[in-house]
PDB file of C-alpha atoms and ligand atoms in Angstrom:
ATOM      1  CA  MET A   2       3.241 -18.308  19.182  1.00  0.00           C
ATOM      2  CA  ASN A   3       3.310 -15.259  21.568  1.00  0.00           C
ATOM      3  CA  PHE A   4       3.179 -12.572  18.967  1.00  0.00           C
ATOM      4  CA  GLN A   5       3.008  -9.630  21.549  1.00  0.00           C
ATOM      5  CA  SER A   6       6.522 -10.678  22.940  1.00  0.00           C
ATOM      6  CA  VAL A   7       7.906 -11.063  19.410  1.00  0.00           C
ATOM      7  CA  LEU A   8       6.744  -7.475  18.468  1.00  0.00           C
ATOM      8  CA  ASP A   9       7.996  -6.116  21.874  1.00  0.00           C
ATOM      9  CA  GLU A  10      11.433  -7.677  21.172  1.00  0.00           C
ATOM     10  CA  ILE A  11      11.559  -6.136  17.618  1.00  0.00           C
ATOM     11  CA  ASP A  12      10.552  -2.732  19.046  1.00  0.00           C
ATOM     12  CA  ARG A  13      13.520  -2.879  21.590  1.00  0.00           C
ATOM     13  CA  GLU A  14      15.971  -3.888  18.837  1.00  0.00           C
ATOM     14  CA  ILE A  15      14.791  -1.347  16.357  1.00  0.00           C
ATOM     15  CA  ARG A  16      14.524   1.741  18.758  1.00  0.00           C
ATOM     16  CA  PRO A  17      18.351   2.301  19.200  1.00  0.00           C
ATOM     17  CA  LEU A  18      18.665   2.452  15.296  1.00  0.00           C
ATOM     18  CA  LEU A  19      16.072   5.265  14.985  1.00  0.00           C
ATOM     19  CA  GLY A  20      17.350   8.323  13.082  1.00  0.00           C
ATOM     20  CA  ALA A  21      20.709   6.832  12.149  1.00  0.00           C
ATOM     21  CA  GLU A  22      20.184   6.258   8.412  1.00  0.00           C
ATOM     22  CA  GLY A  23      17.838   7.205   5.636  1.00  0.00           C
ATOM     23  CA  ALA A  24      15.784  10.302   5.232  1.00  0.00           C
ATOM     24  CA  VAL A  25      12.035  11.269   5.393  1.00  0.00           C
ATOM     25  CA  ALA A  26      10.294  12.067   2.095  1.00  0.00           C
ATOM     26  CA  CYS A  27      10.628  15.717   1.673  1.00  0.00           C
ATOM     27  CA  TYR A  28       8.807  16.558  -1.464  1.00  0.00           C
ATOM     28  CA  ILE A  29       5.952  18.195   0.502  1.00  0.00           C
ATOM     29  CA  PRO A  30       5.973  19.970   3.877  1.00  0.00           C
ATOM     30  CA  GLY A  31       3.548  17.582   5.439  1.00  0.00           C
ATOM     31  CA  LEU A  32       5.881  14.641   5.131  1.00  0.00           C
ATOM     32  CA  ALA A  33       9.132  16.425   5.601  1.00  0.00           C
ATOM     33  CA  ARG A  34       8.264  17.594   9.057  1.00  0.00           C
ATOM     34  CA  VAL A  35       7.315  14.148  10.390  1.00  0.00           C
ATOM     35  CA  PRO A  36       9.758  13.389  13.271  1.00  0.00           C
ATOM     36  CA  VAL A  37      12.178  10.618  12.099  1.00  0.00           C
ATOM     37  CA  ALA A  38      12.538   8.812  15.371  1.00  0.00           C
ATOM     38  CA  GLN A  39       9.279   6.973  15.291  1.00  0.00           C
ATOM     39  CA  PHE A  40       8.740   3.219  14.842  1.00  0.00           C
ATOM     40  CA  GLY A  41       5.477   1.236  15.030  1.00  0.00           C
ATOM     41  CA  ILE A  42       4.502  -2.436  14.474  1.00  0.00           C
ATOM     42  CA  ALA A  43       1.193  -4.116  14.609  1.00  0.00           C
ATOM     43  CA  LEU A  44      -0.335  -7.383  13.474  1.00  0.00           C
ATOM     44  CA  HIS A  45      -3.781  -8.956  12.977  1.00  0.00           C
ATOM     45  CA  THR A  46      -4.194 -12.640  12.724  1.00  0.00           C
ATOM     46  CA  ARG A  47      -6.716 -14.587  10.745  1.00  0.00           C
ATOM     47  CA  GLU A  48      -8.555 -15.463  13.918  1.00  0.00           C
ATOM     48  CA  GLY A  49      -8.653 -11.742  14.969  1.00  0.00           C
ATOM     49  CA  VAL A  50      -5.783 -11.656  17.483  1.00  0.00           C
ATOM     50  CA  GLU A  51      -4.065  -8.284  17.558  1.00  0.00           C
ATOM     51  CA  ALA A  52      -0.634  -7.255  18.841  1.00  0.00           C
ATOM     52  CA  CYS A  53       1.245  -4.009  18.537  1.00  0.00           C
ATOM     53  CA  ALA A  54       4.314  -2.218  19.793  1.00  0.00           C
ATOM     54  CA  GLY A  55       6.011   1.170  19.652  1.00  0.00           C
ATOM     55  CA  ASP A  56       4.235   3.966  17.886  1.00  0.00           C
ATOM     56  CA  ALA A  57       1.516   1.657  16.416  1.00  0.00           C
ATOM     57  CA  ALA A  58      -1.310   4.057  17.324  1.00  0.00           C
ATOM     58  CA  THR A  59       0.204   7.070  15.693  1.00  0.00           C
ATOM     59  CA  PRO A  60      -1.452   7.907  12.306  1.00  0.00           C
ATOM     60  CA  PHE A  61       0.718   8.650   9.311  1.00  0.00           C
ATOM     61  CA  SER A  62       0.290   9.325   5.622  1.00  0.00           C
ATOM     62  CA  ILE A  63      -0.294   5.895   4.027  1.00  0.00           C
ATOM     63  CA  GLN A  64       0.771   7.162   0.501  1.00  0.00           C
ATOM     64  CA  SER A  65       1.280   4.237  -1.920  1.00  0.00           C
ATOM     65  CA  VAL A  66       0.047   1.604   0.740  1.00  0.00           C
ATOM     66  CA  SER A  67      -3.372   2.972  -0.596  1.00  0.00           C
ATOM     67  CA  LYS A  68      -2.614   1.360  -3.977  1.00  0.00           C
ATOM     68  CA  LEU A  69      -3.378  -1.995  -2.472  1.00  0.00           C
ATOM     69  CA  PHE A  70      -6.900  -0.979  -1.412  1.00  0.00           C
ATOM     70  CA  THR A  71      -7.777   0.797  -4.651  1.00  0.00           C
ATOM     71  CA  LEU A  72      -6.557  -2.365  -6.594  1.00  0.00           C
ATOM     72  CA  THR A  73      -8.959  -4.523  -4.372  1.00  0.00           C
ATOM     73  CA  LEU A  74     -11.801  -2.255  -5.283  1.00  0.00           C
ATOM     74  CA  ALA A  75     -11.010  -2.085  -8.948  1.00  0.00           C
ATOM     75  CA  MET A  76     -10.669  -5.867  -9.124  1.00  0.00           C
ATOM     76  CA  ARG A  77     -14.108  -6.252  -7.446  1.00  0.00           C
ATOM     77  CA  TYR A  78     -15.756  -3.880 -10.036  1.00  0.00           C
ATOM     78  CA  LEU A  79     -13.936  -4.911 -13.137  1.00  0.00           C
ATOM     79  CA  GLY A  80     -12.776  -8.477 -12.633  1.00  0.00           C
ATOM     80  CA  ASP A  81     -10.408  -9.605 -15.403  1.00  0.00           C
ATOM     81  CA  ALA A  82     -11.287  -6.568 -17.708  1.00  0.00           C
ATOM     82  CA  LEU A  83      -8.930  -4.496 -15.465  1.00  0.00           C
ATOM     83  CA  TRP A  84      -5.946  -6.217 -16.997  1.00  0.00           C
ATOM     84  CA  GLU A  85      -6.727  -4.753 -20.445  1.00  0.00           C
ATOM     85  CA  ARG A  86      -5.514  -1.428 -19.032  1.00  0.00           C
ATOM     86  CA  ILE A  87      -2.866  -2.481 -16.523  1.00  0.00           C
ATOM     87  CA  GLY A  88      -0.015  -5.001 -16.694  1.00  0.00           C
ATOM     88  CA  ARG A  89       1.264  -7.365 -14.065  1.00  0.00           C
ATOM     89  CA  GLU A  90       5.012  -7.220 -14.457  1.00  0.00           C
ATOM     90  CA  PRO A  91       7.450  -5.602 -12.038  1.00  0.00           C
ATOM     91  CA  SER A  92       8.848  -2.377 -13.549  1.00  0.00           C
ATOM     92  CA  GLY A  93      12.366  -2.420 -12.318  1.00  0.00           C
ATOM     93  CA  ASN A  94      12.106   1.301 -12.439  1.00  0.00           C
ATOM     94  CA  PRO A  95      11.310   3.990  -9.829  1.00  0.00           C
ATOM     95  CA  PHE A  96       7.704   4.315  -8.826  1.00  0.00           C
ATOM     96  CA  ASN A  97       7.083   7.565 -10.655  1.00  0.00           C
ATOM     97  CA  SER A  98       9.069   6.704 -13.834  1.00  0.00           C
ATOM     98  CA  LEU A  99       7.650   7.666 -17.270  1.00  0.00           C
ATOM     99  CA  VAL A 100       9.994   5.689 -19.544  1.00  0.00           C
ATOM    100  CA  GLN A 101       8.234   2.364 -19.981  1.00  0.00           C
ATOM    101  CA  LEU A 102       4.780   4.016 -20.594  1.00  0.00           C
ATOM    102  CA  GLU A 103       5.777   5.190 -24.196  1.00  0.00           C
ATOM    103  CA  HIS A 104       7.006   1.648 -25.232  1.00  0.00           C
ATOM    104  CA  GLU A 105       3.764   0.104 -23.795  1.00  0.00           C
ATOM    105  CA  GLN A 106       1.352   2.503 -25.403  1.00  0.00           C
ATOM    106  CA  GLY A 107       0.154   4.126 -22.128  1.00  0.00           C
ATOM    107  CA  LYS A 108      -0.449   0.786 -20.371  1.00  0.00           C
ATOM    108  CA  PRO A 109       1.382   0.829 -16.909  1.00  0.00           C
ATOM    109  CA  ARG A 110       3.450  -2.199 -16.012  1.00  0.00           C
ATOM    110  CA  ASN A 111       1.548  -2.889 -12.839  1.00  0.00           C
ATOM    111  CA  PRO A 112      -0.997  -1.490 -10.468  1.00  0.00           C
ATOM    112  CA  PHE A 113       1.579  -0.517  -7.741  1.00  0.00           C
ATOM    113  CA  ILE A 114       3.567   2.102  -9.664  1.00  0.00           C
ATOM    114  CA  ASN A 115       2.131   5.576  -9.815  1.00  0.00           C
ATOM    115  CA  ALA A 116       1.020   5.214 -13.479  1.00  0.00           C
ATOM    116  CA  GLY A 117      -0.801   2.023 -12.533  1.00  0.00           C
ATOM    117  CA  ALA A 118      -2.527   3.469  -9.548  1.00  0.00           C
ATOM    118  CA  ILE A 119      -3.602   6.485 -11.624  1.00  0.00           C
ATOM    119  CA  ALA A 120      -5.068   4.191 -14.210  1.00  0.00           C
ATOM    120  CA  ILE A 121      -6.992   2.363 -11.329  1.00  0.00           C
ATOM    121  CA  ALA A 122      -8.297   5.641 -10.093  1.00  0.00           C
ATOM    122  CA  ASP A 123      -9.632   6.254 -13.655  1.00  0.00           C
ATOM    123  CA  ARG A 124     -11.334   2.815 -13.531  1.00  0.00           C
ATOM    124  CA  LEU A 125     -13.010   3.732 -10.110  1.00  0.00           C
ATOM    125  CA  VAL A 126     -14.189   7.099 -11.263  1.00  0.00           C
ATOM    126  CA  SER A 127     -15.828   5.377 -14.264  1.00  0.00           C
ATOM    127  CA  ARG A 128     -17.645   3.109 -11.672  1.00  0.00           C
ATOM    128  CA  GLY A 129     -18.909   6.319  -9.962  1.00  0.00           C
ATOM    129  CA  GLN A 130     -16.261   5.813  -7.044  1.00  0.00           C
ATOM    130  CA  GLY A 131     -14.997   8.870  -5.385  1.00  0.00           C
ATOM    131  CA  LYS A 132     -13.020   9.938  -2.390  1.00  0.00           C
ATOM    132  CA  ALA A 133     -15.942   9.517   0.028  1.00  0.00           C
ATOM    133  CA  ASP A 134     -16.445   5.962  -1.183  1.00  0.00           C
ATOM    134  CA  LEU A 135     -12.749   5.138  -0.654  1.00  0.00           C
ATOM    135  CA  LEU A 136     -12.770   6.602   2.781  1.00  0.00           C
ATOM    136  CA  ALA A 137     -15.961   4.629   3.736  1.00  0.00           C
ATOM    137  CA  PHE A 138     -14.163   1.450   2.364  1.00  0.00           C
ATOM    138  CA  MET A 139     -11.100   2.045   4.538  1.00  0.00           C
ATOM    139  CA  SER A 140     -13.170   2.835   7.694  1.00  0.00           C
ATOM    140  CA  ASP A 141     -15.341  -0.205   7.221  1.00  0.00           C
ATOM    141  CA  LEU A 142     -12.131  -2.400   6.875  1.00  0.00           C
ATOM    142  CA  CYS A 143     -10.666  -1.134  10.064  1.00  0.00           C
ATOM    143  CA  GLY A 144     -13.829  -0.577  11.987  1.00  0.00           C
ATOM    144  CA  GLU A 145     -12.811   3.081  12.859  1.00  0.00           C
ATOM    145  CA  ALA A 146     -13.417   6.376  11.073  1.00  0.00           C
ATOM    146  CA  VAL A 147     -10.374   7.277   9.057  1.00  0.00           C
ATOM    147  CA  ARG A 148      -9.732  10.627   7.385  1.00  0.00           C
ATOM    148  CA  TYR A 149      -7.822  12.315   4.710  1.00  0.00           C
ATOM    149  CA  ASP A 150      -5.012  14.748   5.682  1.00  0.00           C
ATOM    150  CA  GLU A 151      -6.329  17.572   3.513  1.00  0.00           C
ATOM    151  CA  GLU A 152      -3.160  19.485   3.810  1.00  0.00           C
ATOM    152  CA  VAL A 153      -1.132  16.489   2.329  1.00  0.00           C
ATOM    153  CA  ALA A 154      -3.763  16.068  -0.394  1.00  0.00           C
ATOM    154  CA  ALA A 155      -3.560  19.763  -1.375  1.00  0.00           C
ATOM    155  CA  SER A 156       0.373  19.664  -1.396  1.00  0.00           C
ATOM    156  CA  GLU A 157       0.221  16.426  -3.495  1.00  0.00           C
ATOM    157  CA  ALA A 158      -1.921  18.233  -6.010  1.00  0.00           C
ATOM    158  CA  ALA A 159       0.230  21.534  -5.958  1.00  0.00           C
ATOM    159  CA  THR A 160       3.503  19.675  -6.488  1.00  0.00           C
ATOM    160  CA  GLY A 161       2.420  16.565  -8.354  1.00  0.00           C
ATOM    161  CA  PHE A 162       3.914  17.570 -11.666  1.00  0.00           C
ATOM    162  CA  ARG A 163       5.141  14.089 -12.502  1.00  0.00           C
ATOM    163  CA  ASN A 164       1.762  12.437 -11.759  1.00  0.00           C
ATOM    164  CA  ILE A 165      -0.007  15.010 -13.702  1.00  0.00           C
ATOM    165  CA  ALA A 166       2.313  14.256 -16.512  1.00  0.00           C
ATOM    166  CA  LEU A 167       1.824  10.467 -16.180  1.00  0.00           C
ATOM    167  CA  ALA A 168      -2.000  11.043 -16.323  1.00  0.00           C
ATOM    168  CA  ASN A 169      -1.851  13.193 -19.352  1.00  0.00           C
ATOM    169  CA  PHE A 170       0.529  10.852 -21.120  1.00  0.00           C
ATOM    170  CA  MET A 171      -1.775   7.812 -20.576  1.00  0.00           C
ATOM    171  CA  LYS A 172      -4.713  10.049 -21.581  1.00  0.00           C
ATOM    172  CA  SER A 173      -2.813  10.775 -24.945  1.00  0.00           C
ATOM    173  CA  PHE A 174      -2.842   7.064 -25.692  1.00  0.00           C
ATOM    174  CA  GLY A 175      -6.616   6.834 -24.915  1.00  0.00           C
ATOM    175  CA  LYS A 176      -6.000   4.842 -21.744  1.00  0.00           C
ATOM    176  CA  ILE A 177      -7.632   7.307 -19.294  1.00  0.00           C
ATOM    177  CA  ASP A 178     -11.360   7.733 -19.891  1.00  0.00           C
ATOM    178  CA  ASN A 179     -12.272  10.455 -17.424  1.00  0.00           C
ATOM    179  CA  ALA A 180     -11.105  14.034 -16.924  1.00  0.00           C
ATOM    180  CA  VAL A 181      -7.494  13.963 -15.755  1.00  0.00           C
ATOM    181  CA  GLY A 182      -8.288  16.536 -12.899  1.00  0.00           C
ATOM    182  CA  GLU A 183     -11.046  14.224 -11.580  1.00  0.00           C
ATOM    183  CA  VAL A 184      -8.865  11.092 -11.663  1.00  0.00           C
ATOM    184  CA  LEU A 185      -5.916  12.838  -9.999  1.00  0.00           C
ATOM    185  CA  ALA A 186      -8.084  14.325  -7.247  1.00  0.00           C
ATOM    186  CA  LEU A 187      -8.946  10.718  -6.238  1.00  0.00           C
ATOM    187  CA  TYR A 188      -5.210   9.642  -6.545  1.00  0.00           C
ATOM    188  CA  PHE A 189      -3.956  12.572  -4.606  1.00  0.00           C
ATOM    189  CA  HIS A 190      -6.484  11.910  -1.873  1.00  0.00           C
ATOM    190  CA  GLN A 191      -5.773   8.264  -1.621  1.00  0.00           C
ATOM    191  CA  CYS A 192      -1.968   9.179  -0.985  1.00  0.00           C
ATOM    192  CA  ALA A 193      -3.202  11.411   1.864  1.00  0.00           C
ATOM    193  CA  ILE A 194      -5.174   8.758   3.846  1.00  0.00           C
ATOM    194  CA  HIS A 195      -4.189   9.118   7.472  1.00  0.00           C
ATOM    195  CA  MET A 196      -4.023   5.741   9.420  1.00  0.00           C
ATOM    196  CA  SER A 197      -1.950   3.956  12.073  1.00  0.00           C
ATOM    197  CA  CYS A 198      -0.192   0.684  11.864  1.00  0.00           C
ATOM    198  CA  ARG A 199      -2.875  -0.874  13.993  1.00  0.00           C
ATOM    199  CA  GLN A 200      -5.577   0.309  11.619  1.00  0.00           C
ATOM    200  CA  LEU A 201      -3.656  -0.730   8.510  1.00  0.00           C
ATOM    201  CA  ALA A 202      -2.794  -4.297   9.896  1.00  0.00           C
ATOM    202  CA  ARG A 203      -6.451  -4.787  10.469  1.00  0.00           C
ATOM    203  CA  ALA A 204      -7.657  -3.206   7.291  1.00  0.00           C
ATOM    204  CA  ALA A 205      -5.521  -5.491   5.248  1.00  0.00           C
ATOM    205  CA  ALA A 206      -6.464  -8.572   6.969  1.00  0.00           C
ATOM    206  CA  PHE A 207      -8.862  -9.794   4.242  1.00  0.00           C
ATOM    207  CA  LEU A 208      -5.699 -10.708   2.542  1.00  0.00           C
ATOM    208  CA  CYS A 209      -4.895 -13.461   5.127  1.00  0.00           C
ATOM    209  CA  ARG A 210      -8.576 -14.524   5.192  1.00  0.00           C
ATOM    210  CA  ASP A 211      -9.224 -15.531   1.686  1.00  0.00           C
ATOM    211  CA  GLY A 212     -11.143 -12.225   1.068  1.00  0.00           C
ATOM    212  CA  ALA A 213     -13.305 -12.397   4.054  1.00  0.00           C
ATOM    213  CA  HIS A 214     -13.861  -9.175   5.969  1.00  0.00           C
ATOM    214  CA  PRO A 215     -11.071  -8.539   8.488  1.00  0.00           C
ATOM    215  CA  PHE A 216     -13.118  -8.962  11.675  1.00  0.00           C
ATOM    216  CA  ASP A 217     -16.638  -9.914  11.133  1.00  0.00           C
ATOM    217  CA  GLY A 218     -19.023 -12.141   9.130  1.00  0.00           C
ATOM    218  CA  ARG A 219     -20.269  -9.650   6.615  1.00  0.00           C
ATOM    219  CA  PRO A 220     -20.059 -10.323   2.837  1.00  0.00           C
ATOM    220  CA  GLU A 221     -16.530 -10.862   1.715  1.00  0.00           C
ATOM    221  CA  ILE A 222     -14.281  -8.001   0.688  1.00  0.00           C
ATOM    222  CA  THR A 223     -12.955  -9.879  -2.360  1.00  0.00           C
ATOM    223  CA  THR A 224     -12.710 -13.441  -3.553  1.00  0.00           C
ATOM    224  CA  GLU A 225     -10.137 -15.998  -2.581  1.00  0.00           C
ATOM    225  CA  ARG A 226      -8.764 -15.989  -6.095  1.00  0.00           C
ATOM    226  CA  HIS A 227      -8.439 -12.178  -6.073  1.00  0.00           C
ATOM    227  CA  THR A 228      -6.608 -12.343  -2.750  1.00  0.00           C
ATOM    228  CA  HIS A 229      -4.137 -14.776  -4.129  1.00  0.00           C
ATOM    229  CA  ARG A 230      -3.461 -12.486  -7.058  1.00  0.00           C
ATOM    230  CA  ILE A 231      -3.247  -9.367  -4.960  1.00  0.00           C
ATOM    231  CA  ASN A 232      -0.616 -11.100  -2.745  1.00  0.00           C
ATOM    232  CA  ALA A 233       1.256 -12.216  -5.887  1.00  0.00           C
ATOM    233  CA  LEU A 234       1.438  -8.622  -7.091  1.00  0.00           C
ATOM    234  CA  MET A 235       2.516  -7.377  -3.767  1.00  0.00           C
ATOM    235  CA  LEU A 236       5.438  -9.861  -3.779  1.00  0.00           C
ATOM    236  CA  THR A 237       6.475  -8.969  -7.377  1.00  0.00           C
ATOM    237  CA  CYS A 238       5.746  -5.285  -7.502  1.00  0.00           C
ATOM    238  CA  GLY A 239       4.785  -3.914  -3.993  1.00  0.00           C
ATOM    239  CA  THR A 240       8.076  -2.396  -3.019  1.00  0.00           C
ATOM    240  CA  TYR A 241       8.970  -0.511  -6.256  1.00  0.00           C
ATOM    241  CA  ASP A 242      12.285  -1.409  -7.798  1.00  0.00           C
ATOM    242  CA  ALA A 243      13.382  -3.382  -4.595  1.00  0.00           C
ATOM    243  CA  ALA A 244      10.750  -5.981  -4.929  1.00  0.00           C
ATOM    244  CA  GLY A 245      13.267  -8.707  -5.795  1.00  0.00           C
ATOM    245  CA  ASP A 246      15.455  -7.859  -2.841  1.00  0.00           C
ATOM    246  CA  VAL A 247      12.489  -7.792  -0.462  1.00  0.00           C
ATOM    247  CA  ALA A 248      11.262 -11.205  -1.736  1.00  0.00           C
ATOM    248  CA  PHE A 249      14.821 -12.499  -1.158  1.00  0.00           C
ATOM    249  CA  SER A 250      15.363 -11.029   2.383  1.00  0.00           C
ATOM    250  CA  ILE A 251      11.858 -11.124   3.744  1.00  0.00           C
ATOM    251  CA  GLY A 252       9.821 -13.458   1.627  1.00  0.00           C
ATOM    252  CA  LEU A 253       6.491 -11.994   2.246  1.00  0.00           C
ATOM    253  CA  PRO A 254       4.100 -10.003  -0.091  1.00  0.00           C
ATOM    254  CA  CYS A 255       4.617  -6.433   0.965  1.00  0.00           C
ATOM    255  CA  LYS A 256       3.251  -2.982  -0.074  1.00  0.00           C
ATOM    256  CA  SER A 257       5.119   0.155   1.014  1.00  0.00           C
ATOM    257  CA  GLY A 258       4.476   3.946   0.827  1.00  0.00           C
ATOM    258  CA  VAL A 259       6.768   7.001   1.016  1.00  0.00           C
ATOM    259  CA  GLY A 260       5.085   7.877   4.277  1.00  0.00           C
ATOM    260  CA  GLY A 261       7.288   5.093   5.720  1.00  0.00           C
ATOM    261  CA  GLY A 262       4.523   2.443   6.151  1.00  0.00           C
ATOM    262  CA  ILE A 263       4.697  -1.187   4.895  1.00  0.00           C
ATOM    263  CA  VAL A 264       1.926  -3.763   4.984  1.00  0.00           C
ATOM    264  CA  ALA A 265       2.947  -7.378   4.819  1.00  0.00           C
ATOM    265  CA  VAL A 266       0.949 -10.522   4.410  1.00  0.00           C
ATOM    266  CA  VAL A 267       1.576 -13.977   5.739  1.00  0.00           C
ATOM    267  CA  PRO A 268      -1.188 -15.718   3.676  1.00  0.00           C
ATOM    268  CA  ASP A 269      -3.843 -17.671   5.658  1.00  0.00           C
ATOM    269  CA  GLN A 270      -2.083 -16.465   8.946  1.00  0.00           C
ATOM    270  CA  LEU A 271      -1.764 -12.719   9.576  1.00  0.00           C
ATOM    271  CA  THR A 272      -1.209  -9.311   8.270  1.00  0.00           C
ATOM    272  CA  LEU A 273       1.474  -7.011   9.674  1.00  0.00           C
ATOM    273  CA  CYS A 274       2.107  -3.285   9.276  1.00  0.00           C
ATOM    274  CA  VAL A 275       5.334  -1.579  10.186  1.00  0.00           C
ATOM    275  CA  TRP A 276       6.045   2.172  10.089  1.00  0.00           C
ATOM    276  CA  SER A 277       9.142   4.302  10.388  1.00  0.00           C
ATOM    277  CA  PRO A 278       9.435   7.572   8.274  1.00  0.00           C
ATOM    278  CA  ALA A 279      13.087   7.307   7.270  1.00  0.00           C
ATOM    279  CA  LEU A 280      13.336   5.914   3.657  1.00  0.00           C
ATOM    280  CA  ASP A 281      16.030   4.053   1.679  1.00  0.00           C
ATOM    281  CA  ALA A 282      16.967   5.059  -1.859  1.00  0.00           C
ATOM    282  CA  SER A 283      14.043   3.083  -3.433  1.00  0.00           C
ATOM    283  CA  GLY A 284      11.403   4.941  -1.214  1.00  0.00           C
ATOM    284  CA  ASN A 285      10.879   2.013   1.140  1.00  0.00           C
ATOM    285  CA  SER A 286      11.060   2.449   5.038  1.00  0.00           C
ATOM    286  CA  LEU A 287      14.601   1.568   5.976  1.00  0.00           C
ATOM    287  CA  LEU A 288      13.721   0.317   9.533  1.00  0.00           C
ATOM    288  CA  GLY A 289      10.362  -0.955   8.472  1.00  0.00           C
ATOM    289  CA  LEU A 290      12.148  -3.460   6.129  1.00  0.00           C
ATOM    290  CA  LYS A 291      14.603  -4.185   8.936  1.00  0.00           C
ATOM    291  CA  ALA A 292      11.724  -4.836  11.390  1.00  0.00           C
ATOM    292  CA  LEU A 293      10.103  -7.329   8.801  1.00  0.00           C
ATOM    293  CA  GLU A 294      13.402  -9.184   8.439  1.00  0.00           C
ATOM    294  CA  LEU A 295      13.556  -9.548  12.214  1.00  0.00           C
ATOM    295  CA  PHE A 296       9.965 -10.690  12.344  1.00  0.00           C
ATOM    296  CA  VAL A 297      10.470 -13.449   9.688  1.00  0.00           C
ATOM    297  CA  ALA A 298      13.685 -14.510  11.453  1.00  0.00           C
ATOM    298  CA  LYS A 299      12.116 -14.724  14.875  1.00  0.00           C
ATOM    299  CA  THR A 300       8.912 -16.428  13.694  1.00  0.00           C
ATOM    300  CA  GLY A 301      10.204 -18.569  10.752  1.00  0.00           C
ATOM    301  CA  LEU A 302       7.063 -17.348   8.785  1.00  0.00           C
ATOM    302  CA  SER A 303       7.610 -17.209   5.033  1.00  0.00           C
ATOM    303  CA  ILE A 304       5.602 -18.047   1.915  1.00  0.00           C
ATOM    304  CA  PHE A 305       8.563 -20.085   0.718  1.00  0.00           C
TER     305      PHE A 305
HETATM  306  N1  LIG B  14       2.402  10.768  -3.234  1.00  0.00           N
HETATM  307  C1  LIG B  14       3.431   9.863  -3.829  1.00  0.00           C
HETATM  308  C2  LIG B  14       3.463  10.117  -5.331  1.00  0.00           C
HETATM  309  O1  LIG B  14       2.355  10.049  -5.909  1.00  0.00           O
HETATM  310  C3  LIG B  14       3.331   8.509  -3.462  1.00  0.00           C
HETATM  311  C4  LIG B  14       4.440   7.693  -3.763  1.00  0.00           C
HETATM  312  C5  LIG B  14       4.708   6.496  -2.942  1.00  0.00           C
HETATM  313  O2  LIG B  14       4.271   6.369  -1.855  1.00  0.00           O
HETATM  314  N2  LIG B  14       5.567   5.696  -3.584  1.00  0.00           N
HETATM  315  O3  LIG B  14       4.496  10.153  -5.891  1.00  0.00           O
END
């Protein structure tokens, strides 16, 4: 299949729609001032072929897409013990919701809502993993130095009252082992990782290669079994309370972030990253989802 011409076609179809609907995340200035009329798409195949179109080289705030990578690290360090602290069910609630935590004694529904990602950050801190380690992991995965946007990280910390509440609430149930401040420092930084579609499509490619490193023969990033499980969680929980709809209309495991990025996986074949900053009501990139719909329609790729 000529993926480059498929991506070029999608770029041509999406571009006239830029800026028409949706709104950029505006809870912090670093995201609010991102120009809305941008769209990028990139893919990386199992064999290492890359294709991209539009603003695929423009870095953006990966936000909750980072939850996919911290989950991968936590599964590596903890194996099945991770699931004593974090569930695997879709939440059906907004990503920053507090309501289920009380009923579930401080155990978050899944690793992809904020509470779950904060619990994962706590597990990583317990393993001596900090923000430098996470950045090294991301840089190794995409083969290029990536950085934190420190302004975004500082704003996340200054305005993250709900995340602070989530962390303290879980701590009150004895489900956070480390100092809340230290755990949140890692969480706020992971949200502020600055990467492009091209870098993210490549970084996630271990998910279409049974856990092998995206582009070279070094030791595997994770096991085949963990890869299957991460993909399952992306399908059921990766796009917040819209995960059912996304499975229905796109049919690929996806993880989105409020920076407008979405990583999608065609298991055993390729990873894909789309980005456009305007979001729908659930916090998913509106045109990013539209582009993924076009991609599956044009290629016939689906896990079903
Ligand atoms: N920084 C955002 C938060 O913690 C990330 C949320 C997201 O991308 N869904 O609320």
